[in-house]
């Protein structure tokens, strides 16, 4: 069955960097788009970034463009989110999500990893 | 990338039907038939319940149904049950990005 397991979250200071990982299993990782979605404590969901199934396209939310980079290692079936110049407002639970067969919907989600940016 | 607008809360009694609206613009909801809906229980990851406006993922109850008219999408929950109490989010493709709704808390009275 499909499993997505995020890791790499923690408490960091503003202006620093962090890299999140999402280990995928149970499906052909290279055949599906993969997304990052975040949720600030007590708030709603916010789409963050996507990498297309073939890795050729990467898109970002305006709030993170230029600071965050999505990437993947097909040999390890792992998705990454490199987060630089972190801000207090980046504090959130970060979920990785597998795209379905269609356009930009998320049929499987990980359990999330919590990132706290605080001085 | 403004969030889609949903009512903050909707409530209903067991067995009743409720509808949650999701209003966007012609650049997202109105421009594509790519609206999805997610159910999220406290402390849990979101779960896909509707995709492509009105399609059901495998294993999801047909008590959930979706529709769209113009810039507004809707989720209807029929035969409301206690386990339907949760937060619900719509999401729309917006041309190389996605935008979520503000979220709706459903309470079963």
PDB file of C-alpha atoms in Angstrom, chain A residues 29-34 51-56 72 74:
ATOM      1  CA  UNK A  29       7.525   7.101  -7.461  1.00  0.00           C
ATOM      2  CA  UNK A  30       8.720   8.355 -10.856  1.00  0.00           C
ATOM      3  CA  UNK A  31       5.236   8.138 -12.374  1.00  0.00           C
ATOM      4  CA  UNK A  32       3.426  10.688 -10.211  1.00  0.00           C
ATOM      5  CA  UNK A  33       3.651  14.341  -9.352  1.00  0.00           C
ATOM      6  CA  UNK A  34       4.495  15.041  -5.728  1.00  0.00           C
ATOM      7  CA  UNK A  51       7.336  18.522  -8.784  1.00  0.00           C
ATOM      8  CA  UNK A  52       5.886  16.971 -11.925  1.00  0.00           C
ATOM      9  CA  UNK A  53       6.048  13.210 -12.472  1.00  0.00           C
ATOM     10  CA  UNK A  54       9.050  13.476 -14.773  1.00  0.00           C
ATOM     11  CA  UNK A  55      10.844  16.093 -12.689  1.00  0.00           C
ATOM     12  CA  UNK A  56      10.785  18.615 -15.506  1.00  0.00           C
ATOM     13  CA  UNK A  72      13.660  14.251  -5.455  1.00  0.00           C
ATOM     14  CA  UNK A  74      14.321   8.520  -7.615  1.00  0.00           C
TER      15      UNK A  74
END
